[in-house]
Tab-separated table of C-alpha atoms in Angstrom:
chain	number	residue	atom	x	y	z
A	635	UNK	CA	4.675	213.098	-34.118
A	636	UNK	CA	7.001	210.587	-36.622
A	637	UNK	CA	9.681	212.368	-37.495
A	638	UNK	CA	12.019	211.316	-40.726
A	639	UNK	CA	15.842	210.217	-39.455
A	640	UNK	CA	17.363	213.056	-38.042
A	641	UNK	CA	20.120	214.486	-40.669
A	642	UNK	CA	21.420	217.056	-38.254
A	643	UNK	CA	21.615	217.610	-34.676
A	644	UNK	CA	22.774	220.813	-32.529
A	645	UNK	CA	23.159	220.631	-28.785
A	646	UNK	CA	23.838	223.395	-26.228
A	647	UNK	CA	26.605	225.258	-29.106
A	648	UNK	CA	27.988	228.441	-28.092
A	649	UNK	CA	30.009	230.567	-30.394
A	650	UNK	CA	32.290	232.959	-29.510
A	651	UNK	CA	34.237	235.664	-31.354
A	652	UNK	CA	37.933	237.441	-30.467
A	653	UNK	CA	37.435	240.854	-31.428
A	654	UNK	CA	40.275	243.353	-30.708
A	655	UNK	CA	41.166	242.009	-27.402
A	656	UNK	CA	37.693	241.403	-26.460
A	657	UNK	CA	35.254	238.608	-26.382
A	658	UNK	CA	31.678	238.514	-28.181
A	659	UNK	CA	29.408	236.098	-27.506
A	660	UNK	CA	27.142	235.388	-30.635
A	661	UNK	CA	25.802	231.985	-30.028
A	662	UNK	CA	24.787	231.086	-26.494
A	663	UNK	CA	23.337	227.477	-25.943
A	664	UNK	CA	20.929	226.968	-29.443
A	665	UNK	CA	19.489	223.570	-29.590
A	666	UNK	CA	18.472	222.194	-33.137
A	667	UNK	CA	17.023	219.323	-34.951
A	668	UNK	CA	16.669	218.926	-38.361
A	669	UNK	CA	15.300	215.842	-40.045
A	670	UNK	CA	15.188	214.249	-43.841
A	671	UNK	CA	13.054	215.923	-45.894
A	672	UNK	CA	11.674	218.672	-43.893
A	673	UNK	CA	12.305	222.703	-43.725
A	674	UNK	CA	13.142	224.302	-40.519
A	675	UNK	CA	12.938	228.235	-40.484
A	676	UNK	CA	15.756	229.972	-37.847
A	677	UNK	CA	14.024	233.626	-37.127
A	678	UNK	CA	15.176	236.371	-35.841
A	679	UNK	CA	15.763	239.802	-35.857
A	680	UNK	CA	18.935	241.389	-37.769
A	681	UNK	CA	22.369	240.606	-35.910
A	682	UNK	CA	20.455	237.802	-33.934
A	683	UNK	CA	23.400	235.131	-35.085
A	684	UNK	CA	21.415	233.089	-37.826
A	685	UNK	CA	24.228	233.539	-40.093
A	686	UNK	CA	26.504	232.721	-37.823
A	687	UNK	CA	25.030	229.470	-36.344
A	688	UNK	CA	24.255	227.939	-39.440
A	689	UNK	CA	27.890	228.952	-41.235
A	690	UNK	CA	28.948	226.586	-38.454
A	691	UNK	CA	27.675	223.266	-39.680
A	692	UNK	CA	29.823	224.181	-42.410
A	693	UNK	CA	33.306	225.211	-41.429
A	694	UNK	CA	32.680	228.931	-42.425
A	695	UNK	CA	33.023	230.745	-39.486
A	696	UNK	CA	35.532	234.137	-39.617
A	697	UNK	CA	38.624	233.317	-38.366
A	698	UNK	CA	38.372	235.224	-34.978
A	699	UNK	CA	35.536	232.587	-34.439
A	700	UNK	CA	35.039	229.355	-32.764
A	701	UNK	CA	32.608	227.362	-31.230
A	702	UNK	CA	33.715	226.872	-27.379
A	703	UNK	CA	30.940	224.336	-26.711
A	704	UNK	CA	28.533	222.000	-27.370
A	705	UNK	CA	28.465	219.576	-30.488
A	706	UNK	CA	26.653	219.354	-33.898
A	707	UNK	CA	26.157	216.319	-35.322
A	708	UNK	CA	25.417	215.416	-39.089
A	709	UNK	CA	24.226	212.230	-40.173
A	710	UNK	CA	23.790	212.544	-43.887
A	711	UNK	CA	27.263	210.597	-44.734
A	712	UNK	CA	27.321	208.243	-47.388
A	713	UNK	CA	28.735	205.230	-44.473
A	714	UNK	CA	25.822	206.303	-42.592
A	715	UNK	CA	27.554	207.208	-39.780
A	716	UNK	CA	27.577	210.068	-37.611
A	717	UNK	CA	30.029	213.207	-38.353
A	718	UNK	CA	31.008	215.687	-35.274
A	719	UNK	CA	31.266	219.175	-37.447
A	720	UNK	CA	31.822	220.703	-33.849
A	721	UNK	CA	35.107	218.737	-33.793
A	722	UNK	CA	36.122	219.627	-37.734
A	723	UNK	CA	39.728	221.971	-37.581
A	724	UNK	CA	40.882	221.443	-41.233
A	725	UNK	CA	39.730	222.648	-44.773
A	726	UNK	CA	40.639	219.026	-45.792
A	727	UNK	CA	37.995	217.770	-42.835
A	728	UNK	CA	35.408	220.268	-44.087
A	729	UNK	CA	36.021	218.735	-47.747
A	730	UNK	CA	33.966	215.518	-46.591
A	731	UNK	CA	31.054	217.310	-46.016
A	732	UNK	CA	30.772	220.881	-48.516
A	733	UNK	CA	30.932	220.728	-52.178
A	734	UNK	CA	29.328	217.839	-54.408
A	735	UNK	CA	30.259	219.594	-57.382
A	736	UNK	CA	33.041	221.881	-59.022
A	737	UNK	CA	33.067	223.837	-62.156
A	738	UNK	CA	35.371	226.397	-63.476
A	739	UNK	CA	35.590	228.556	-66.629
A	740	UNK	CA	39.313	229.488	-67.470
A	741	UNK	CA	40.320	232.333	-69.859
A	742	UNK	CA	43.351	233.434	-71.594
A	743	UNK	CA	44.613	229.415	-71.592
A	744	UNK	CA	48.837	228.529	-71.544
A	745	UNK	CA	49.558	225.002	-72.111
A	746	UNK	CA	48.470	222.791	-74.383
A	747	UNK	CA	45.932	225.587	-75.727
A	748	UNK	CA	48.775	228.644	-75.812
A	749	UNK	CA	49.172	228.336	-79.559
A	750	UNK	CA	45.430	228.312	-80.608
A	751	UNK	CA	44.242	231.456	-78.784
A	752	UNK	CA	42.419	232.893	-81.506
A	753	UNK	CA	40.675	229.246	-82.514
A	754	UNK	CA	36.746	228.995	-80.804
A	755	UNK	CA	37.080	226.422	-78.079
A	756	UNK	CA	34.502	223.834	-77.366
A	757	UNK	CA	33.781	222.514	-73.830
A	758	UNK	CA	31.610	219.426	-73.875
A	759	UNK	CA	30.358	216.250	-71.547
A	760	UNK	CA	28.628	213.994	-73.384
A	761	UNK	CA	28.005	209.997	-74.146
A	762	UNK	CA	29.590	208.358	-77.298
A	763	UNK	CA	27.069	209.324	-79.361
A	764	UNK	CA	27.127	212.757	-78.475
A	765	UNK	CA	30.386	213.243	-79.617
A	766	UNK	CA	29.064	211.213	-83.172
A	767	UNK	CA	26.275	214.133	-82.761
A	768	UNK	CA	28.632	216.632	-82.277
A	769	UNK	CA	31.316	215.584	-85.066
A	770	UNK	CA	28.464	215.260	-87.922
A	771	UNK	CA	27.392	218.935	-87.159
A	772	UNK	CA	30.366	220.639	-86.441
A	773	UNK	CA	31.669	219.286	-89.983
A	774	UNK	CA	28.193	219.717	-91.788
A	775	UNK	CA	28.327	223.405	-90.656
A	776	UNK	CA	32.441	224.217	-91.981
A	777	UNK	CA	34.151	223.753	-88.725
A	778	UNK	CA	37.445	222.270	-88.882
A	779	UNK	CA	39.664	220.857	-85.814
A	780	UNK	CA	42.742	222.450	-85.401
A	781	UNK	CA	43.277	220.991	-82.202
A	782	UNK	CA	42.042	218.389	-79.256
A	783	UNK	CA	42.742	218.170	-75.373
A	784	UNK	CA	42.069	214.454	-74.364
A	785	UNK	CA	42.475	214.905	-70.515
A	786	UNK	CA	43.973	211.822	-68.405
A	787	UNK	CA	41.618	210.647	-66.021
A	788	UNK	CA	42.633	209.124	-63.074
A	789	UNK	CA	40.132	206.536	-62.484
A	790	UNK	CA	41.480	204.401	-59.226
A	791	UNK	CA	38.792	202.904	-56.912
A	792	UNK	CA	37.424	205.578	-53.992
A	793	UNK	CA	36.958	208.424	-56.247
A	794	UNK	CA	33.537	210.217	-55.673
A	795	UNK	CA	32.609	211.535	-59.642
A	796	UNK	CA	29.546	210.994	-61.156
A	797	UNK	CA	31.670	211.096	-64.251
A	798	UNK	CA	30.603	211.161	-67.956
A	799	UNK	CA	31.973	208.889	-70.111
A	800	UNK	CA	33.485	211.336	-72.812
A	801	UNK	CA	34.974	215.284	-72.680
A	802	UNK	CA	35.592	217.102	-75.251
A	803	UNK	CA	37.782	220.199	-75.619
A	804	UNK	CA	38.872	221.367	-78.865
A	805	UNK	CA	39.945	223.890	-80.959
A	806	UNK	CA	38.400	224.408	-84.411
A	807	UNK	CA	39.088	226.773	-87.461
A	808	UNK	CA	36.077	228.923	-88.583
A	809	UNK	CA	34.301	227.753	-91.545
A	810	UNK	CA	35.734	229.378	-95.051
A	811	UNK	CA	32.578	231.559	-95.376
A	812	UNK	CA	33.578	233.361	-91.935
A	813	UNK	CA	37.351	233.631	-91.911
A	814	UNK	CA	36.395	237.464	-93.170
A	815	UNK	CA	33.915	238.172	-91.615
A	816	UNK	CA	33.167	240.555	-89.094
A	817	UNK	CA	33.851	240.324	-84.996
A	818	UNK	CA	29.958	240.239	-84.649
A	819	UNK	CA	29.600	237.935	-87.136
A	820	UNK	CA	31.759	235.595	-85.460
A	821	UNK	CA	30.613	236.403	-82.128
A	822	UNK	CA	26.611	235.121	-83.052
A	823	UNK	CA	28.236	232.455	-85.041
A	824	UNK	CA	29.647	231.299	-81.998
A	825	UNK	CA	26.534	231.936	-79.713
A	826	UNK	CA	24.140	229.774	-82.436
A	827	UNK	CA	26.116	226.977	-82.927
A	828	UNK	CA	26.449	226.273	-78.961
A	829	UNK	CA	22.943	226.578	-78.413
A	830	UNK	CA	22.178	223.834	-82.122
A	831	UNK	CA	24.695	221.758	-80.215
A	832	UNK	CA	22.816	221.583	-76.379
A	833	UNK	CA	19.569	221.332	-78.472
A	834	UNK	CA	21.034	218.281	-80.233
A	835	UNK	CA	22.397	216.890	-77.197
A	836	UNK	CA	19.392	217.349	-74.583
A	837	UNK	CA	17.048	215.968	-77.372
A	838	UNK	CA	18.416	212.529	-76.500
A	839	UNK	CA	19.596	213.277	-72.844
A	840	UNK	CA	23.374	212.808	-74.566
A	841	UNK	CA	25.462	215.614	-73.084
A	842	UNK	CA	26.318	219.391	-72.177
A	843	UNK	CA	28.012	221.938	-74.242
A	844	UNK	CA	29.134	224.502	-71.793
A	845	UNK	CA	31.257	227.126	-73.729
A	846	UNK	CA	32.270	227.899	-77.156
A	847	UNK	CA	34.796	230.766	-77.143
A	848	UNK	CA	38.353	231.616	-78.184
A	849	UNK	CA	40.691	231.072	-75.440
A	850	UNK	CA	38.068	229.899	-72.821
A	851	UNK	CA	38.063	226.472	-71.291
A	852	UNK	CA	35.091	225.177	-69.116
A	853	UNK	CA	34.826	222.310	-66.851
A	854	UNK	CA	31.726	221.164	-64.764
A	855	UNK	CA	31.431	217.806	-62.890
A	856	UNK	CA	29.127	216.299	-59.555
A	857	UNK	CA	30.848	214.656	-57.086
A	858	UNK	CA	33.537	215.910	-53.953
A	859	UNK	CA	35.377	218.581	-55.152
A	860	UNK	CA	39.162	217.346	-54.261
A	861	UNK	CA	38.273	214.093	-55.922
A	862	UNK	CA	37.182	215.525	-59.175
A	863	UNK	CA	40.022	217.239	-59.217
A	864	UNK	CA	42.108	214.289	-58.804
A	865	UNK	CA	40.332	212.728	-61.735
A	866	UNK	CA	41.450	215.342	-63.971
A	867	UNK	CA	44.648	215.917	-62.345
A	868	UNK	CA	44.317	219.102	-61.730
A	869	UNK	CA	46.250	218.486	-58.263
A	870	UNK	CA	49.436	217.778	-61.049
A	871	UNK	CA	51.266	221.075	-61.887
A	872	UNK	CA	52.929	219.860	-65.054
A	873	UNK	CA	51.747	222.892	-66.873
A	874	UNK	CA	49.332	221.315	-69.628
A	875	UNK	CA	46.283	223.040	-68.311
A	876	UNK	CA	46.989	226.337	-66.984
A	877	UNK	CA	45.163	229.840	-67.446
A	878	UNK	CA	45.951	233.596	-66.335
A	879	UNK	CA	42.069	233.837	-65.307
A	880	UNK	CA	39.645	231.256	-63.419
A	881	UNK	CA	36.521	231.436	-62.004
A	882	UNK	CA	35.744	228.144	-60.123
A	883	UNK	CA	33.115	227.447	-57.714
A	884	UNK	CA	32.672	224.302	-54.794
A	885	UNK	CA	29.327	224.123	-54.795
A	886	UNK	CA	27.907	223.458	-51.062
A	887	UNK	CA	25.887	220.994	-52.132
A	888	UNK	CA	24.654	216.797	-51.193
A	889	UNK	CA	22.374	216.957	-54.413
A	890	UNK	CA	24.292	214.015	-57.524
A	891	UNK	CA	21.199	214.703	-59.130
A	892	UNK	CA	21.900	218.254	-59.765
A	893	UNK	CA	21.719	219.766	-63.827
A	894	UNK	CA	25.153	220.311	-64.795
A	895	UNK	CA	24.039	223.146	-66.183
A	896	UNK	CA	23.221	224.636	-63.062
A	897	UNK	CA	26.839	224.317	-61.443
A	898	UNK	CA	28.328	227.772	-61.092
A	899	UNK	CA	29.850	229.980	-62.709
A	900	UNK	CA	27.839	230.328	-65.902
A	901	UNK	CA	29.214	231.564	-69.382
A	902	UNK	CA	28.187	233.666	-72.265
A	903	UNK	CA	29.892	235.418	-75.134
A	904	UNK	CA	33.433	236.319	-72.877
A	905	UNK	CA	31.487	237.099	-69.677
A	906	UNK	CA	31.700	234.847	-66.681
A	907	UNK	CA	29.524	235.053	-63.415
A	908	UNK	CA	29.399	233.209	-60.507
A	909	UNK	CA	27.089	234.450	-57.454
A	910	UNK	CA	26.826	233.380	-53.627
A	911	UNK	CA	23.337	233.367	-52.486
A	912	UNK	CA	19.707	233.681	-53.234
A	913	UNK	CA	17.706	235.611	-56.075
A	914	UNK	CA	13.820	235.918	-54.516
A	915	UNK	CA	13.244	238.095	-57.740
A	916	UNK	CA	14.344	235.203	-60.159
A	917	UNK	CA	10.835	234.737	-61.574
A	918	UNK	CA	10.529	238.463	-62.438
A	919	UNK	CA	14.314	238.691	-63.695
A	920	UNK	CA	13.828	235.454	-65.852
A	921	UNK	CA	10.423	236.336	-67.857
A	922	UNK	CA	11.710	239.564	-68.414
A	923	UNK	CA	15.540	238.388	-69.719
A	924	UNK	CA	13.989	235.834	-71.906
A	925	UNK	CA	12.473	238.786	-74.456
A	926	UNK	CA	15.586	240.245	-74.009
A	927	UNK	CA	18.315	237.804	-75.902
A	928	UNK	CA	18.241	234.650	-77.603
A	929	UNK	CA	21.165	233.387	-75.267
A	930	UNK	CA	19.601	234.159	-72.454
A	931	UNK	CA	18.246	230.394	-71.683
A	932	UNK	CA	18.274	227.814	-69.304
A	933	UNK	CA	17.518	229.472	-66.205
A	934	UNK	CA	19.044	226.067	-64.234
A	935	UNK	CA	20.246	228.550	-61.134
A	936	UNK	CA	18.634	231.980	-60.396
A	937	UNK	CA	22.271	232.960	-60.391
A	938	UNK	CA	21.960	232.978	-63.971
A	939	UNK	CA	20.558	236.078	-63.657
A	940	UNK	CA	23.240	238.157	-62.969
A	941	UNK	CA	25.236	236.663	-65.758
A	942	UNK	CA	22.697	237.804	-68.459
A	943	UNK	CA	22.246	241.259	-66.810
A	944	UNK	CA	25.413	241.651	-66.946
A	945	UNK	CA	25.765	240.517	-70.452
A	946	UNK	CA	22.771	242.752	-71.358
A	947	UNK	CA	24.092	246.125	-69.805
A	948	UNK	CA	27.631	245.543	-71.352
A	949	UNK	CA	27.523	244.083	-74.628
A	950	UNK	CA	23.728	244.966	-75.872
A	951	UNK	CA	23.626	248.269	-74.578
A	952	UNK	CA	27.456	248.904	-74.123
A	953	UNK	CA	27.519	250.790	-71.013
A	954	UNK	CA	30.182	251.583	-68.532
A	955	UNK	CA	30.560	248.789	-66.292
A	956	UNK	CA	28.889	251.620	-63.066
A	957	UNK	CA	25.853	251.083	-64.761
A	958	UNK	CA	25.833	247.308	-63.934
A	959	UNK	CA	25.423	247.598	-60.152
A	960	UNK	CA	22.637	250.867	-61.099
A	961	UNK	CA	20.398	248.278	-62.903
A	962	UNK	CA	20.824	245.077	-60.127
A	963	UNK	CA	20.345	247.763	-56.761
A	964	UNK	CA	19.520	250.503	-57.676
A	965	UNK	CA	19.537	253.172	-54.824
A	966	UNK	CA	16.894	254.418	-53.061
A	967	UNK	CA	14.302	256.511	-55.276
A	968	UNK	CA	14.994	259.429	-51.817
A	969	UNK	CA	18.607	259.337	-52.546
A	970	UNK	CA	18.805	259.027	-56.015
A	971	UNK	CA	16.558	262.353	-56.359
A	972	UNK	CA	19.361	263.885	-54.632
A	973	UNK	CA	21.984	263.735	-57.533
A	974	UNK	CA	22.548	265.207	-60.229
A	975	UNK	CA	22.299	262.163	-62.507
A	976	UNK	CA	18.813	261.606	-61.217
A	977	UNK	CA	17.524	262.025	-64.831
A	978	UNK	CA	19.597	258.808	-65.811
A	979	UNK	CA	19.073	257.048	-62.851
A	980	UNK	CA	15.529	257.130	-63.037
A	981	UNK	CA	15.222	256.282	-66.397
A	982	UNK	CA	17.463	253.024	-66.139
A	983	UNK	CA	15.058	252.045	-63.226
A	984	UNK	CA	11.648	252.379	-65.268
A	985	UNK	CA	13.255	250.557	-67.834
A	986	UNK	CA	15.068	247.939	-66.219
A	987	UNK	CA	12.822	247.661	-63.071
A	988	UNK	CA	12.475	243.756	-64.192
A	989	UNK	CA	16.429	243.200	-63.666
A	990	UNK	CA	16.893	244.172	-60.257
A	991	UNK	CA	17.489	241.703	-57.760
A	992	UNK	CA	16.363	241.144	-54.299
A	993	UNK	CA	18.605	238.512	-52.055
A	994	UNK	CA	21.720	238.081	-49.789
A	995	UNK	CA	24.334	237.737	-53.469
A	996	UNK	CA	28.009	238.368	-53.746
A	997	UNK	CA	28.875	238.861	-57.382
A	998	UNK	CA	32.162	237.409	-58.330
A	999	UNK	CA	32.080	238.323	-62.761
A	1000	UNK	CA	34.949	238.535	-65.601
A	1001	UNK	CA	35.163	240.621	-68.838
A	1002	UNK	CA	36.263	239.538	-72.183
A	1003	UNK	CA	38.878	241.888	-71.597
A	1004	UNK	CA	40.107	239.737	-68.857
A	1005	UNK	CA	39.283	242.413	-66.015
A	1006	UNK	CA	37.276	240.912	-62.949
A	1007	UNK	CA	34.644	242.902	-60.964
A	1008	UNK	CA	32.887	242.267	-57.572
A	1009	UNK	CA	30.026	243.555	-55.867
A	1010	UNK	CA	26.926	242.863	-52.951
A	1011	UNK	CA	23.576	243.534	-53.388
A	1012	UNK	CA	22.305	246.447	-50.906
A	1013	UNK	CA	21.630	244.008	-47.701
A	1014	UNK	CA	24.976	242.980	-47.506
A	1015	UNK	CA	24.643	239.625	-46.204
A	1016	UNK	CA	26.823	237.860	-48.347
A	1017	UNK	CA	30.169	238.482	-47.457
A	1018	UNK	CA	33.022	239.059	-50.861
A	1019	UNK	CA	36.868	239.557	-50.084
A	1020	UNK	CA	39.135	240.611	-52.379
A	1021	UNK	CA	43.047	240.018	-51.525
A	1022	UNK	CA	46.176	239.330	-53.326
A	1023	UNK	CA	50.327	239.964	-53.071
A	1024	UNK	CA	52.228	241.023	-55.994
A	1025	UNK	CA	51.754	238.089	-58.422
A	1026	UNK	CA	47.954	237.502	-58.091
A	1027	UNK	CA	44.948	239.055	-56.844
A	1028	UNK	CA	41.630	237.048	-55.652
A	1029	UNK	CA	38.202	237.323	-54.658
A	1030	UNK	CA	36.345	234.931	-52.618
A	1031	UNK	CA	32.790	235.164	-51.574
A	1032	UNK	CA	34.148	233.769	-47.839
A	1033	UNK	CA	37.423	234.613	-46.319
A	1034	UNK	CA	38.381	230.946	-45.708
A	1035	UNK	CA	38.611	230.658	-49.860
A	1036	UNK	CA	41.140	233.416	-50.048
A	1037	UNK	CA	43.350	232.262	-46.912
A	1038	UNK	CA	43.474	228.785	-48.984
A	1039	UNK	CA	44.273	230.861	-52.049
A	1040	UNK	CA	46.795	233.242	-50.833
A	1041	UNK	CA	47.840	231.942	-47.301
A	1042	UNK	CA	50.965	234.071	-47.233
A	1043	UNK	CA	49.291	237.555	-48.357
A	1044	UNK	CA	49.233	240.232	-45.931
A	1045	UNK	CA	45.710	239.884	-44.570
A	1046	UNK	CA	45.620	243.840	-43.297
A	1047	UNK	CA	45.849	244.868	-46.998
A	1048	UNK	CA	42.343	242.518	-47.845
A	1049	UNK	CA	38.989	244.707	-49.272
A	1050	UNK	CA	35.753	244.094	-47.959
A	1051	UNK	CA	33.612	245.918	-50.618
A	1052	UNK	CA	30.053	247.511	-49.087
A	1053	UNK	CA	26.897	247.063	-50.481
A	1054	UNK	CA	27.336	250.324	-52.785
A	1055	UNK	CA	30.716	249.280	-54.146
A	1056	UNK	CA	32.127	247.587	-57.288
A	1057	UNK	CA	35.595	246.730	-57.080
A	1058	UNK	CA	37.300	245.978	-60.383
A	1059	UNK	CA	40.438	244.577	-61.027
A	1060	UNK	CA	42.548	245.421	-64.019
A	1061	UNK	CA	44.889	243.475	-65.982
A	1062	UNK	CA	47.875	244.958	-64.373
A	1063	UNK	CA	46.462	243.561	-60.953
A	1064	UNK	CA	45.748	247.321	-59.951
A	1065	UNK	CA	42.168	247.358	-57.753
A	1066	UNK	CA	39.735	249.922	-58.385
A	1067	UNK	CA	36.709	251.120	-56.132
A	1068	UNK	CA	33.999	252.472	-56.979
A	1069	UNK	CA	31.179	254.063	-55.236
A	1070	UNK	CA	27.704	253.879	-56.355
């Protein structure tokens, strides 16, 4: 049989974990090859170690772990030649080889942005004549600029960005006819002029609007994460770009091709969602969320999803933030008969039945009100951490995000939420759990 060129290559790895004294032996001797262009399926039953072998061609094994023998081999590097990932120790190592893209959404901005807080934001990639695109409209509809962030982009040699050639982030006054008007008002205001603007720009393949919201900021790129950020500077802590909230996600991803649009997290009206895994109900969540909202579009990443439920439950309907994690897993129709808000619970399930999800997610979402929430969906294989010390609180869908985060936290006081929990944390950096 001709086989394409071998990407990756396991031989004889054996995996072993430290667990209270003791020694657990997950991985014993697994031989893999995986070639361009094909699909391999690993199989086995529940606890078998599939998670666990393949989290080791990427550097995300628990901290207790290690692999004790045997190599892998990838050969997917841009030089062509071959990488061990058996012999990869650092977080800088495992850089070369994870994320091909980074984007962030960042609310309730300092800086440069701390004296327009009120002001709708606009976050935009685009080509020269998208910004001509975007200036004609924004002044044809009433918008005035108040404000403009021109970042400074360092653009040595070596830097892996597939960057565009203009971003835009400004502020801008609502037009006269608006300045009374009401919150909702201002709110679909908002909503309809960043959807005119990405159908302006995607008519001639000229750019992406991301966000259009007071006091949010978002930023989405393709290329190696650390070098992105050293194109923006975001390595420099001069204070010019700075936020109390930020979702960001390192996408683990060898895709350039990739929609911007589809880089995590994903924004709408003050909600922000990013989401760590697979959505095998996507096609059932999507046709269903389109009749729901004229926002809800796109549909780039099945992760998108959660972001619209979310927006759905909260600001359409404007229920408690319980009901959220009710609508995505719902419990089992034997247990829910078994409380005494069965009534409720069974009639958000025959109405909502489309939005529930079915996959291995971690939920990482913030409010408008600047809160943040977490939660898993009912299998549980996605693991979310939530950790912090007494000037900041995080949540990371792996462990190895938070210990890069917060490497001087106290590690015993970290949260591992179940699959019924939400954990929500509050302004004052308090952490809330709640049972479903």
């Amino acid at each position: 049989m001709e086989h394409h060129p071998l990407i990756l290559s396991a031989k004889d790895v054996n995996i072993q974990f430290d667990l209270r004294g003791k020694v657990l032996h997950a991985i014993r001797g697994i031989d893999l090859d995986l070639y361009q262009g094909e699909v391999l399926a690993i199989v086995g039953e529940s606890g078998s170690g599939k998670s666990v072998f393949t989290k080791s061609f990427m550097g995300l094994l628990d901290a207790n772990g290690s692999i004790t023998s045997g190599t892998i081999d990838y050969y997917g590097m841009a030089d062509g030649k071959p990488l061990r990932l058996s012999d990869l120790r650092t977080e800088k190592d495992w850089l070369r080889v994870r994320g091909r893209e980074i984007a962030m959404v960042m609310q309730d901005l300092d800086g440069v942005f701390s004296e327009y807080k009120d002001k709708p934001l606009l976050s935009l990639a685009c080509t020269p004549r998208g910004v001509q695109l975007v200036n004609d409209y924004m002044e044809e509809k009433g918008f005035v600029q108040v404000a403009q962030w021109v970042p400074e982009m360092d653009k040595r040699d070596g830097l892996k960005i597939e960057a565009m050639p203009c971003y835009v982030f400004r502020n801008y006054e609502y037009p006269q006819n608006y300045l009374q008007r009401s919150r909702k008002e201002r709110e679909d205001l908002l909503l309809d002029t960043r959807l005119a603007l990405r159908a302006l720009l995607e008519e001639g393949n000229n750019g992406f609007v991301y966000s259009f919201w007071p006091d949010v900021l978002t930023l989405k790129e393709i290329g190696d994460p650390a070098d992105i950020a050293a194109y923006f500077r975001l390595w420099n802590d001069d204070g010019r770009l700075t936020a109390r909230n930020i979702v960001t996600q390192c996408r683990q991803n060898t895709n350039y091709d990739i929609v911007r649009y589809a880089a995590h997290p994903f924004f709408l009206q003050g909600y922000t969602l990013c989401a760590n895994g697979e959505n095998t109900f996507f096609t059932k969540n999507k046709e269903f969320q389109k009749s729901l909202h004229r926002g809800y579009i796109g549909f780039e990443s099945d992760s998108q999803n959660f972001l619209y439920t979310l927006h759905y439950v909260l600001h359409e309907l404007q229920w408690p933030i319980k009901y959220y994690k009710h609508v995505i897993t719902p419990l089992p129709f034997v247990e829910a008969e078994r409380r005494d808000d069965r009534k409720v619970l069974s009639l958000i399930r025959e109405s909502l039945a489309h939005l529930e999800i079915n996959g291995p997610n971690s939920i990482i979402g913030l409010l408008p009100d600047g809160r943040m929430i977490t939660c898993c969906d009912s299998k549980k294989l996605r693991p979310v951490v939530v950790g912090g010390d007494d000037s900041m609180v995080a949540v990371a869908s792996e462990v190895c995000g938070l210990n890069a985060i917060l490497p001087d936290r106290d590690p015993a006081g970290d949260i591992y939420p179940n699959e019924r929990e939400m954990v929500v944390i509050d302004n004052d950096l308090a952490v809330r759990r709640w049972n479903q």
